[in-house]
Short mmCIF file of C-alpha atoms and ligand atoms in Angstrom, two decimals:
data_model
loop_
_atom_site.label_atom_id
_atom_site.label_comp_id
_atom_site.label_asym_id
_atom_site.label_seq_id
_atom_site.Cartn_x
_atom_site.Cartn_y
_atom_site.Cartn_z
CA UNK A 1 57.39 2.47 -23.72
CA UNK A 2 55.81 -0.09 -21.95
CA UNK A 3 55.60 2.46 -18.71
CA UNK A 4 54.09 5.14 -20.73
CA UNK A 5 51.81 3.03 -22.28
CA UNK A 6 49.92 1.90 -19.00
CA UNK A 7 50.08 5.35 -17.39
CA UNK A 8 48.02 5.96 -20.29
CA UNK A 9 46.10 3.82 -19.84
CA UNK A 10 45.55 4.81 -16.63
CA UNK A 11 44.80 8.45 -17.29
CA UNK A 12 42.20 7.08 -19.82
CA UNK A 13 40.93 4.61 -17.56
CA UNK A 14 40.63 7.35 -14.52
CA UNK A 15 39.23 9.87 -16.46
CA UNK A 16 36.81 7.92 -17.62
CA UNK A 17 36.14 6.36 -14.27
CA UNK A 18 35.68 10.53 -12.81
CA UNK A 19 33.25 11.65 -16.14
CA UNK A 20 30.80 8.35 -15.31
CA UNK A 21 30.81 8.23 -11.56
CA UNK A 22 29.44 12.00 -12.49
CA UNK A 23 26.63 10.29 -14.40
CA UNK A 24 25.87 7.29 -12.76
CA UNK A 25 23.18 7.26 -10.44
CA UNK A 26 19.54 6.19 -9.89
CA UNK A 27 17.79 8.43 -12.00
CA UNK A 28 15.43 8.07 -15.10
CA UNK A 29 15.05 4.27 -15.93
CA UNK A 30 16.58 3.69 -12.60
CA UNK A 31 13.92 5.64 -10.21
CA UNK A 32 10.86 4.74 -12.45
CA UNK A 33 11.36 0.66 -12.65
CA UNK A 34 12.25 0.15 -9.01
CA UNK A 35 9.26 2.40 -7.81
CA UNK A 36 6.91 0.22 -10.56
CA UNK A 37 9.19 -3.08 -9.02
CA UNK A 38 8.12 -2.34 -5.29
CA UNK A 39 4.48 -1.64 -6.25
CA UNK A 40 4.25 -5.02 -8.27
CA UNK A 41 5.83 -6.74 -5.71
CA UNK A 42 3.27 -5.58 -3.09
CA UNK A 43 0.19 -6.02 -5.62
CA UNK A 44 -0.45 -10.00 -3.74
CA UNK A 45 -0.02 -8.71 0.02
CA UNK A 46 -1.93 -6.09 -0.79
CA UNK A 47 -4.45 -8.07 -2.57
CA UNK A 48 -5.02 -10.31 0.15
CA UNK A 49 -5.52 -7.84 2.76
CA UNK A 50 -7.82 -5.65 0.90
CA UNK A 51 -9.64 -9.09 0.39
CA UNK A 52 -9.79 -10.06 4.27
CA UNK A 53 -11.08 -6.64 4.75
CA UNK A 54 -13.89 -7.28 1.97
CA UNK A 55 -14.81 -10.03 3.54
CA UNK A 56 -14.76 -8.66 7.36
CA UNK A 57 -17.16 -5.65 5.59
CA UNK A 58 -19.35 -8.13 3.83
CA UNK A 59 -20.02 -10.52 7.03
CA UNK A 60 -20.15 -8.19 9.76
CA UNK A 61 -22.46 -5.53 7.81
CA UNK A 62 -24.04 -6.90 4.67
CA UNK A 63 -25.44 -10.53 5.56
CA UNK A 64 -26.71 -12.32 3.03
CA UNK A 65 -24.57 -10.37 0.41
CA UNK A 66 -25.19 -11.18 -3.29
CA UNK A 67 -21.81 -9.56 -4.76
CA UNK A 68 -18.29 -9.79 -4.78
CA UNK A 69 -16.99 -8.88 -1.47
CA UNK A 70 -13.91 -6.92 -3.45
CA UNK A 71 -16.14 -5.33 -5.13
CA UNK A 72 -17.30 -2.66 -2.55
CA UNK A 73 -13.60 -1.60 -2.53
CA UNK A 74 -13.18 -1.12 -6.19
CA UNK A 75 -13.26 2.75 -5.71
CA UNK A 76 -10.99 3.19 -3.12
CA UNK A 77 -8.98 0.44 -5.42
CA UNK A 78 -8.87 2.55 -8.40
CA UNK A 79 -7.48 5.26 -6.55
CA UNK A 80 -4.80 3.41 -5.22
CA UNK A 81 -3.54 2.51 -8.47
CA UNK A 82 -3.72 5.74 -9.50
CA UNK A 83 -1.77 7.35 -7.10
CA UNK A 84 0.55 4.53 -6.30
CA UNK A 85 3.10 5.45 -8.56
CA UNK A 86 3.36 9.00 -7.48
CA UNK A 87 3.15 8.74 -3.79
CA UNK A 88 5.70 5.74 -4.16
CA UNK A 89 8.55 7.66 -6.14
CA UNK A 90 8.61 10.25 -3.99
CA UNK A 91 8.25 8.18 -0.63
CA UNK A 92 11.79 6.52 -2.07
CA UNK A 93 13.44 8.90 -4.67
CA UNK A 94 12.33 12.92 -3.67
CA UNK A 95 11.76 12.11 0.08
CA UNK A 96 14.85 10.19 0.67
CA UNK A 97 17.38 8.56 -1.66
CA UNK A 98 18.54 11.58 -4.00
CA UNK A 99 21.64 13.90 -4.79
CA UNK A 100 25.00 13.45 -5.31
CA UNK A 101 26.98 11.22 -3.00
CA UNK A 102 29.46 13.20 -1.65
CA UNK A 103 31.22 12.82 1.92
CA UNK A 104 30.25 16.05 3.82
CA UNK A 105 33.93 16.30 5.17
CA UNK A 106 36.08 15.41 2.00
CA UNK A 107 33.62 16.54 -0.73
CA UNK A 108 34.48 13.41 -2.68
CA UNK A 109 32.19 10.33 -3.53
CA UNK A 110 32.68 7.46 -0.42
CA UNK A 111 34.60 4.17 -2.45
CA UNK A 112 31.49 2.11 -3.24
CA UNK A 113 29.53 4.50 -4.93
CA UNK A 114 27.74 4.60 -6.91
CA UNK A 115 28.25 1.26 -7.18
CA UNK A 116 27.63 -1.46 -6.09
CA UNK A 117 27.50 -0.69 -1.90
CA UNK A 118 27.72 2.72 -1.15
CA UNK A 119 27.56 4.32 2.88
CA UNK A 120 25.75 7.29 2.34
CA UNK A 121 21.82 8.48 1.47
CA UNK A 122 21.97 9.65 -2.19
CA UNK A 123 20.53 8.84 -5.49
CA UNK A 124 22.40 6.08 -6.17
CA UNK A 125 22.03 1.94 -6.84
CA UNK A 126 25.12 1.31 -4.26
CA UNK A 127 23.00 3.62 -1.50
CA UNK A 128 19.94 1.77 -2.20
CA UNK A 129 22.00 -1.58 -1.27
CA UNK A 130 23.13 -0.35 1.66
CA UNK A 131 20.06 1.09 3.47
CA UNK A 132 18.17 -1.80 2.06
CA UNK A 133 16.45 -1.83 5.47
CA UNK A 134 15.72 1.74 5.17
CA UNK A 135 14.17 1.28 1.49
CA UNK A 136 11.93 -1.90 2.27
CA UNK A 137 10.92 0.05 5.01
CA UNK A 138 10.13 2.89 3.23
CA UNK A 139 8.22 1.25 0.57
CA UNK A 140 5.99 -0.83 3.03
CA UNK A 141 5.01 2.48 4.56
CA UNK A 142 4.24 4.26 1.36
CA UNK A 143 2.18 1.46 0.65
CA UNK A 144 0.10 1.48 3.99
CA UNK A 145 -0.01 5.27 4.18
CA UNK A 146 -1.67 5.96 0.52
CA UNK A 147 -4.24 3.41 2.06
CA UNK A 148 -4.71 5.51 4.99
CA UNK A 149 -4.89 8.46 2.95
CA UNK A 150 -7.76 7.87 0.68
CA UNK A 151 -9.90 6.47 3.70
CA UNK A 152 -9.25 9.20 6.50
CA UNK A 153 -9.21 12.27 3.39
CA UNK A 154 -12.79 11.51 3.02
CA UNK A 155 -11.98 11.14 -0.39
CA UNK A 156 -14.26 11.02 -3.10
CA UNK A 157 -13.49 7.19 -3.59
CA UNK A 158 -13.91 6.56 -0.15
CA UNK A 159 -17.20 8.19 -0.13
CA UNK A 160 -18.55 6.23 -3.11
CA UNK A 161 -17.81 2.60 -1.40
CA UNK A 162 -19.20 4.23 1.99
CA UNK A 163 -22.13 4.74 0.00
CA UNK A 164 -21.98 1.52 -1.62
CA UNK A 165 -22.08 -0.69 1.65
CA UNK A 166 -24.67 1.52 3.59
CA UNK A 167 -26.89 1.40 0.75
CA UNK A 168 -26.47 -2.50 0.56
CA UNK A 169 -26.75 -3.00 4.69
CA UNK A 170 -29.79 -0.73 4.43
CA UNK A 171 -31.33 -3.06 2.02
CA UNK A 172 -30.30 -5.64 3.59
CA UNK A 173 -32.16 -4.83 6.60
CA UNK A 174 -34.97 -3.58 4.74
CA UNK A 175 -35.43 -7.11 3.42
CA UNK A 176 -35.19 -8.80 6.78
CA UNK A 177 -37.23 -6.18 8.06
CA UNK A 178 -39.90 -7.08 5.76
CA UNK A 179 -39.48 -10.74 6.54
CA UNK A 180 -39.75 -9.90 10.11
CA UNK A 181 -43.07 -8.09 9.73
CA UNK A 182 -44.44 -10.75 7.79
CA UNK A 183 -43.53 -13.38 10.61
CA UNK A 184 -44.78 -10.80 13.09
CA UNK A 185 -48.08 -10.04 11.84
CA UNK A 186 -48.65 -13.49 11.24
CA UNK A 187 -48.58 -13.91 14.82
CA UNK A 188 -50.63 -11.14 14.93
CA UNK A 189 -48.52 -8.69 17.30
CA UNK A 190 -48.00 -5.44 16.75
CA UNK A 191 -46.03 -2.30 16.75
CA UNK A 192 -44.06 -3.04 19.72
CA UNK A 193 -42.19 -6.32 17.61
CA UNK A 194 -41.08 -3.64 15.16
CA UNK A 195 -39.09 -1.31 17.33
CA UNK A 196 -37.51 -4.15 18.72
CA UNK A 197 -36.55 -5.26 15.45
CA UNK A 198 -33.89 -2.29 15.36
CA UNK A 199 -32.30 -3.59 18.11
CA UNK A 200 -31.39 -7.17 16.35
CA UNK A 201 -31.47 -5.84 13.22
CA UNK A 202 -28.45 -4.04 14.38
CA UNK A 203 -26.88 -1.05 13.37
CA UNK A 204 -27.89 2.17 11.62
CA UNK A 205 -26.52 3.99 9.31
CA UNK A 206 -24.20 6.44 11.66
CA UNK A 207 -22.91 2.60 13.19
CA UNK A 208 -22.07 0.87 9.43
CA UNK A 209 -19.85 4.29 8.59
CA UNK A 210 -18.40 4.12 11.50
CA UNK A 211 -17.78 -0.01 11.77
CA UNK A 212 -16.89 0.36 7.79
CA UNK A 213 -13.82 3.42 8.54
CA UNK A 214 -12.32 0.78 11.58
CA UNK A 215 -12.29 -2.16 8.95
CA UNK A 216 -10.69 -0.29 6.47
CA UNK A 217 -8.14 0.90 9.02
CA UNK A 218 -6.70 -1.86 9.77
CA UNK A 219 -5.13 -2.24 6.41
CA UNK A 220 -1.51 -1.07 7.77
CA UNK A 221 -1.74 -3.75 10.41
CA UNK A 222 -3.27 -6.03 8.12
CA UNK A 223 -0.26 -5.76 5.70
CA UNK A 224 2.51 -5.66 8.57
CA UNK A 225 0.84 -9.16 9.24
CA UNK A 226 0.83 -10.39 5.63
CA UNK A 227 4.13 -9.32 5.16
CA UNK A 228 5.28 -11.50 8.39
CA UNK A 229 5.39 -8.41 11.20
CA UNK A 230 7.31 -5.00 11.17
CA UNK A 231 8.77 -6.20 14.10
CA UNK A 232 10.38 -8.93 12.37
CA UNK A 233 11.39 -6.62 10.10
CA UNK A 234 8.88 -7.63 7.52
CA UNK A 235 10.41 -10.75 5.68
CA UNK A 236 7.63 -11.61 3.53
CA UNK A 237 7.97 -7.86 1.88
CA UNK A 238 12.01 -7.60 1.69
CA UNK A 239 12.64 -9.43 -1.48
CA UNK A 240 16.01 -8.81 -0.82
CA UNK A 241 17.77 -10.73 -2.87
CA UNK A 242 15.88 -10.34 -6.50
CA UNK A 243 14.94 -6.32 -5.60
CA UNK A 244 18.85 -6.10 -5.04
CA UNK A 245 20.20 -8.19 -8.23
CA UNK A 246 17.50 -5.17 -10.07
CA UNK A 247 18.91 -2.35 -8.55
CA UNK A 248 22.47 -3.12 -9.17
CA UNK A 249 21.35 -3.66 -12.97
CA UNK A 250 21.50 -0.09 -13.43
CA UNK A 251 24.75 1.68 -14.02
C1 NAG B 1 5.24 7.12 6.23
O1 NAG B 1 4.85 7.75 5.03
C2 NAG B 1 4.19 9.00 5.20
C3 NAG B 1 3.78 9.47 3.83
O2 NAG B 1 4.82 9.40 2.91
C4 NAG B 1 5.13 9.97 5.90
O3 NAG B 1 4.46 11.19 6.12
C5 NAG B 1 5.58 9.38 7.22
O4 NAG B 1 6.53 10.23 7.82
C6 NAG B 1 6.19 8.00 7.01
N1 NAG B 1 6.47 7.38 8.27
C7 NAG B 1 7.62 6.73 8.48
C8 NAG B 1 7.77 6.11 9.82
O5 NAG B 1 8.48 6.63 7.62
C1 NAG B 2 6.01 -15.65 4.82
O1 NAG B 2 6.75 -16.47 3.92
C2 NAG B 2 6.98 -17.77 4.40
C3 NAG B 2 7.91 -18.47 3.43
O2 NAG B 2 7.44 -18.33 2.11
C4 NAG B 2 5.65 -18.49 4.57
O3 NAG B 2 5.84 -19.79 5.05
C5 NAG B 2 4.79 -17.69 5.55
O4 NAG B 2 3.51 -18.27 5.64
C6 NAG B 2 4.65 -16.25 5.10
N1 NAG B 2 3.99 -15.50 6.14
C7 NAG B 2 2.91 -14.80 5.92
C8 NAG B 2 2.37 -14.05 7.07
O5 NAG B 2 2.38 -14.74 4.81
C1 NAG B 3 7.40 -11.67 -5.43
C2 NAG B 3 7.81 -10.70 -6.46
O1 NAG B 3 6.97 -10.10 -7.14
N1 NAG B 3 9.10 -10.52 -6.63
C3 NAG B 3 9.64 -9.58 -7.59
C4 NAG B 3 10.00 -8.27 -6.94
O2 NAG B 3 10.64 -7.41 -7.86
C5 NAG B 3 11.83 -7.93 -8.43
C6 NAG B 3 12.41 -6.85 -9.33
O3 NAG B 3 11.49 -6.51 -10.32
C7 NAG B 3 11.53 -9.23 -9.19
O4 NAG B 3 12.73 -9.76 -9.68
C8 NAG B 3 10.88 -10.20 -8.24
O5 NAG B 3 10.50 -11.35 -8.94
#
């Protein structure tokens, strides 16, 4: 009695073991809250580099700038959101961690899948855990390379803040320019003083797009610094620890 009873339970407790293991893995809930969890978590470096790069913009081509430094970026920023989500699921889920976890040479699922540590790249929590290297990596790349995107696509976001900074260093320079003039025809010299006004005045047009496209570039480099150096292995953008306690809170 007593032997048949646990064999039962057993069987119960094995069947029901091989129908979920079937079930379980990063999918649904799973896929959409840690993509939204790495994109929050990357919302402050992010913010801070897109700021220093504001502010580089602002000082090296609009002196004397009236606005919000951020504020040039907002295009470019509202693209990013919108294709963060997108670009980030399928950086993590379609490109990499998906199917069934199943050993090439046995064709059975590896002991630690799909929870909570499990050796091979599939759509599963336990595979998430064990490439966490591979993941944070992963995610701090998706993050840098939608940046890149939108700037080198000539998108139509990146247009509009292109022509929102060359239309505010024009002015800009159209206002010193005037003050210039004034100072140089009160001294009473002439044309000469105005062509070598372009000179100090700087850079035209051509030179702000092009100055504005390196700034913006250097948001991958940027971030790797923010988040404490790829080749550190980015510490400040692991999150490790709390990213791992949420993926293993999915079946
Ligand atoms: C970075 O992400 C882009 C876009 O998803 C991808 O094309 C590229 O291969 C990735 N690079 C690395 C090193 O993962
Ligand atoms: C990374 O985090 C540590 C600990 O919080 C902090 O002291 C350091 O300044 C951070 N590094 C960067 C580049 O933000
Ligand atoms: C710094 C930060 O935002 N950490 C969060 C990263 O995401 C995990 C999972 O959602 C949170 O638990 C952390 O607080």
């Amino acid at each position: 009695m007593k032997f048949s009873t646990s064999s039962l339970f057993h069987v119960i407790e094995v069947a029901f073991l091989a129908s979920t293991s079937l079930v379980l893995a990063c999918e649904g809930d799973c896929i959409v809250g840690i993509t939204n969890a790495f994109i929050g978590n990357y919302t402050a470096p992010k913010e801070s580099v897109l700021e220093k790069i504001a502010e580089r913009i602002v000082s090296e081509l609009i002196p004397n700038n009236k606005e919000n430094a951020i504020s040039y970026l907002k295009p470019v920023i509202e693209e990013y959101n919108k294709r963060a989500y997108d670009y980030m699921e399928n950086a993590i889920f379609k490109s990499c961690f998906h199917g069934k976890c199943l050993d090439p040479d046995t064709g059975l699922e590896p002991a630690g899948c799909p929870d909570p540590d499990c050796p091979l790249i599939c759509g599963t929590p336990g595979s998430l855990i064990h490439f966490y290297n591979r993941l944070q990596d992963i995610a701090f790349n998706s993050t840098a390379s939608l940046f890149n995107d939108i700037i080198v696509s000539d998108s139509a976001a990146y247009r509009q803040v292109e022509q929102r900074v060359v239309k505010a260093a024009s002015s800009n320079r159209r206002r010193r320019f005037l003050r210039f003039k004034r100072y140089d025809l009160a001294r009473q010299s002439g044309l000469g003083r105005e062509r070598n006004f372009q000179d100090i005045a700087g850079r035209g047009e051509k030179e702000i797009r092009q100055d504005l496209k390196i700034y913006l570039q250097q948001f991958r480099t940027l971030l790797s610094d923010a988040c404490g150096g790829i080749g550190n292995g980015i510490p400040n953008c692991s999150w490790k620890r709390p990213m791992g306690e949420y993926i293993l809170s999915f079946p």
